[in-house]
Amino acid sequence: MSEIDDLRTRVAQACRVLGSLGLAKGATGHASARLPGTDRVFIRARGPGELGVRFTTMEQVVEVGLDGKLVRPNAQGLEAPLEVFIHTSIYKVRPDVYAVVHVHPLPVVLFTITNKPILPLYGAYDPASAKLAFKPIPTYPRSILCDTPERGDELAAAMGQSNCCMMKGHGISTAGNNVEDAALTAIHLTNLADVNYQARLLGDPEPIPKEEQEFFMREDLNPKAVNPGAAPQGREAALWRYYVSLTDG
Ligand SMILES: [Zn+2]
């Protein structure tokens, strides 16, 4: 398989995982990846006959430029999603980012609606998700579609150097070193929001202390990505295989 088809296959698989977990309902939501060393972006397309994010195939992953436009027309009539600018704007200002995910997970949207913070409420229960809230999670304050380059740039500015951004009354955008990484960040943020939601039903949730947060930032627990854009390794790869096994593959 060519490098590009491998990338398209991984983007489609990430979409199927996100759809199967309910982070992307129906046809809304998309993942993309940038071919390392280039500004070539491959993103889930919209078009006639589509069956939704949960059922994305690699044929439905198309190439767009950083202007958000299709690089070449296709016989199936596939088009870039309206919110392609979420992806292209992040790629433009974040050379460290090789993949972007945009989905609408309800537990996170509930927090953006109520202006309640998502807090790091636990440690060893699930450190990968808790650490997303060790610093305040940025929020894009508008609920409209990011369907112009200007709105994409606004979202990218709100996200800054973070790898996740909540979008008020809308959803989330995540970024990563590879598409599996960006998808896992979306899953982690959703899981964290879900625990925050349930904890608020029971009482007043209390974040874990700062020194315990620092424990989970140890280097051996947070290995740095080595190869830009390459598939994940180690524990992240194992977790991804688990989520893939929950889908049809
Ligand atoms: Zn959206």
mmCIF file of N, CA and C in Angstrom, residues 120 122-124 126-135 163 208-224:
data_model
loop_
_atom_site.group_PDB
_atom_site.id
_atom_site.type_symbol
_atom_site.label_atom_id
_atom_site.label_comp_id
_atom_site.label_asym_id
_atom_site.label_seq_id
_atom_site.Cartn_x
_atom_site.Cartn_y
_atom_site.Cartn_z
ATOM 1 N N PRO A 120 -9.285 17.928 36.713
ATOM 2 C CA PRO A 120 -8.570 16.639 36.867
ATOM 3 C C PRO A 120 -8.981 15.989 38.191
ATOM 4 N N TYR A 122 -9.170 12.747 39.040
ATOM 5 C CA TYR A 122 -8.622 11.435 39.412
ATOM 6 C C TYR A 122 -7.198 11.315 38.890
ATOM 7 N N GLY A 123 -6.498 10.308 39.427
ATOM 8 C CA GLY A 123 -5.123 10.072 39.005
ATOM 9 C C GLY A 123 -5.003 8.748 38.293
ATOM 10 N N ALA A 124 -4.583 7.718 39.029
ATOM 11 C CA ALA A 124 -4.272 6.431 38.417
ATOM 12 C C ALA A 124 -5.491 5.756 37.779
ATOM 13 N N ASP A 126 -7.218 6.903 35.408
ATOM 14 C CA ASP A 126 -7.014 7.078 33.961
ATOM 15 C C ASP A 126 -6.169 8.338 33.719
ATOM 16 N N PRO A 127 -4.840 8.230 33.984
ATOM 17 C CA PRO A 127 -3.986 9.427 33.912
ATOM 18 C C PRO A 127 -4.018 10.122 32.548
ATOM 19 N N ALA A 128 -4.122 9.338 31.469
ATOM 20 C CA ALA A 128 -4.052 9.940 30.128
ATOM 21 C C ALA A 128 -5.181 10.948 29.921
ATOM 22 N N SER A 129 -6.332 10.690 30.516
ATOM 23 C CA SER A 129 -7.420 11.657 30.367
ATOM 24 C C SER A 129 -7.327 12.757 31.415
ATOM 25 N N ALA A 130 -6.963 12.408 32.656
ATOM 26 C CA ALA A 130 -6.900 13.427 33.717
ATOM 27 C C ALA A 130 -5.929 14.536 33.362
ATOM 28 N N LYS A 131 -4.801 14.169 32.748
ATOM 29 C CA LYS A 131 -3.766 15.189 32.525
ATOM 30 C C LYS A 131 -4.187 16.254 31.511
ATOM 31 N N LEU A 132 -5.221 15.972 30.732
ATOM 32 C CA LEU A 132 -5.713 17.000 29.807
ATOM 33 C C LEU A 132 -6.187 18.236 30.559
ATOM 34 N N ALA A 133 -6.579 18.055 31.827
ATOM 35 C CA ALA A 133 -7.122 19.178 32.611
ATOM 36 C C ALA A 133 -6.131 19.685 33.650
ATOM 37 N N PHE A 134 -4.865 19.257 33.588
ATOM 38 C CA PHE A 134 -3.894 19.802 34.542
ATOM 39 C C PHE A 134 -3.708 21.303 34.317
ATOM 40 N N LYS A 135 -3.901 21.733 33.069
ATOM 41 C CA LYS A 135 -4.001 23.173 32.778
ATOM 42 C C LYS A 135 -5.416 23.404 32.281
ATOM 43 N N ASN A 163 -3.379 20.681 22.755
ATOM 44 C CA ASN A 163 -3.783 19.652 21.798
ATOM 45 C C ASN A 163 -5.279 19.388 21.849
ATOM 46 N N ILE A 208 -7.481 16.551 42.023
ATOM 47 C CA ILE A 208 -6.382 15.949 42.785
ATOM 48 C C ILE A 208 -5.327 17.037 43.040
ATOM 49 N N PRO A 209 -4.531 16.899 44.133
ATOM 50 C CA PRO A 209 -3.562 17.951 44.466
ATOM 51 C C PRO A 209 -2.494 18.121 43.384
ATOM 52 N N LYS A 210 -1.891 19.318 43.370
ATOM 53 C CA LYS A 210 -0.863 19.662 42.371
ATOM 54 C C LYS A 210 0.289 18.653 42.369
ATOM 55 N N GLU A 211 0.723 18.223 43.561
ATOM 56 C CA GLU A 211 1.891 17.314 43.587
ATOM 57 C C GLU A 211 1.533 15.966 42.966
ATOM 58 N N GLU A 212 0.296 15.571 43.072
ATOM 59 C CA GLU A 212 -0.113 14.309 42.422
ATOM 60 C C GLU A 212 -0.250 14.517 40.912
ATOM 61 N N GLN A 213 -0.654 15.703 40.511
ATOM 62 C CA GLN A 213 -0.684 15.996 39.075
ATOM 63 C C GLN A 213 0.739 15.905 38.507
ATOM 64 N N GLU A 214 1.698 16.461 39.266
ATOM 65 C CA GLU A 214 3.090 16.445 38.794
ATOM 66 C C GLU A 214 3.619 15.016 38.667
ATOM 67 N N PHE A 215 3.177 14.137 39.552
ATOM 68 C CA PHE A 215 3.584 12.728 39.486
ATOM 69 C C PHE A 215 3.296 12.153 38.100
ATOM 70 N N PHE A 216 2.128 12.497 37.577
ATOM 71 C CA PHE A 216 1.722 11.912 36.289
ATOM 72 C C PHE A 216 2.362 12.606 35.090
ATOM 73 N N MET A 217 3.140 13.660 35.316
ATOM 74 C CA MET A 217 3.853 14.304 34.219
ATOM 75 C C MET A 217 5.279 13.777 34.098
ATOM 76 N N ARG A 218 5.622 12.743 34.903
ATOM 77 C CA ARG A 218 6.953 12.131 34.815
ATOM 78 C C ARG A 218 7.266 11.716 33.385
ATOM 79 N N GLU A 219 8.548 11.895 33.009
ATOM 80 C CA GLU A 219 8.928 11.608 31.619
ATOM 81 C C GLU A 219 8.648 10.167 31.212
ATOM 82 N N ASP A 220 8.903 9.220 32.132
ATOM 83 C CA ASP A 220 8.716 7.817 31.757
ATOM 84 C C ASP A 220 7.240 7.479 31.538
ATOM 85 N N LEU A 221 6.356 8.313 32.072
ATOM 86 C CA LEU A 221 4.922 8.079 31.845
ATOM 87 C C LEU A 221 4.411 8.848 30.629
ATOM 88 N N ASN A 222 5.267 9.703 30.067
ATOM 89 C CA ASN A 222 4.858 10.544 28.939
ATOM 90 C C ASN A 222 5.920 10.511 27.844
ATOM 91 N N PRO A 223 6.148 9.344 27.223
ATOM 92 C CA PRO A 223 7.198 9.274 26.199
ATOM 93 C C PRO A 223 6.912 10.223 25.040
ATOM 94 N N LYS A 224 7.984 10.860 24.570
ATOM 95 C CA LYS A 224 7.837 11.807 23.452
ATOM 96 C C LYS A 224 7.693 11.035 22.139
#
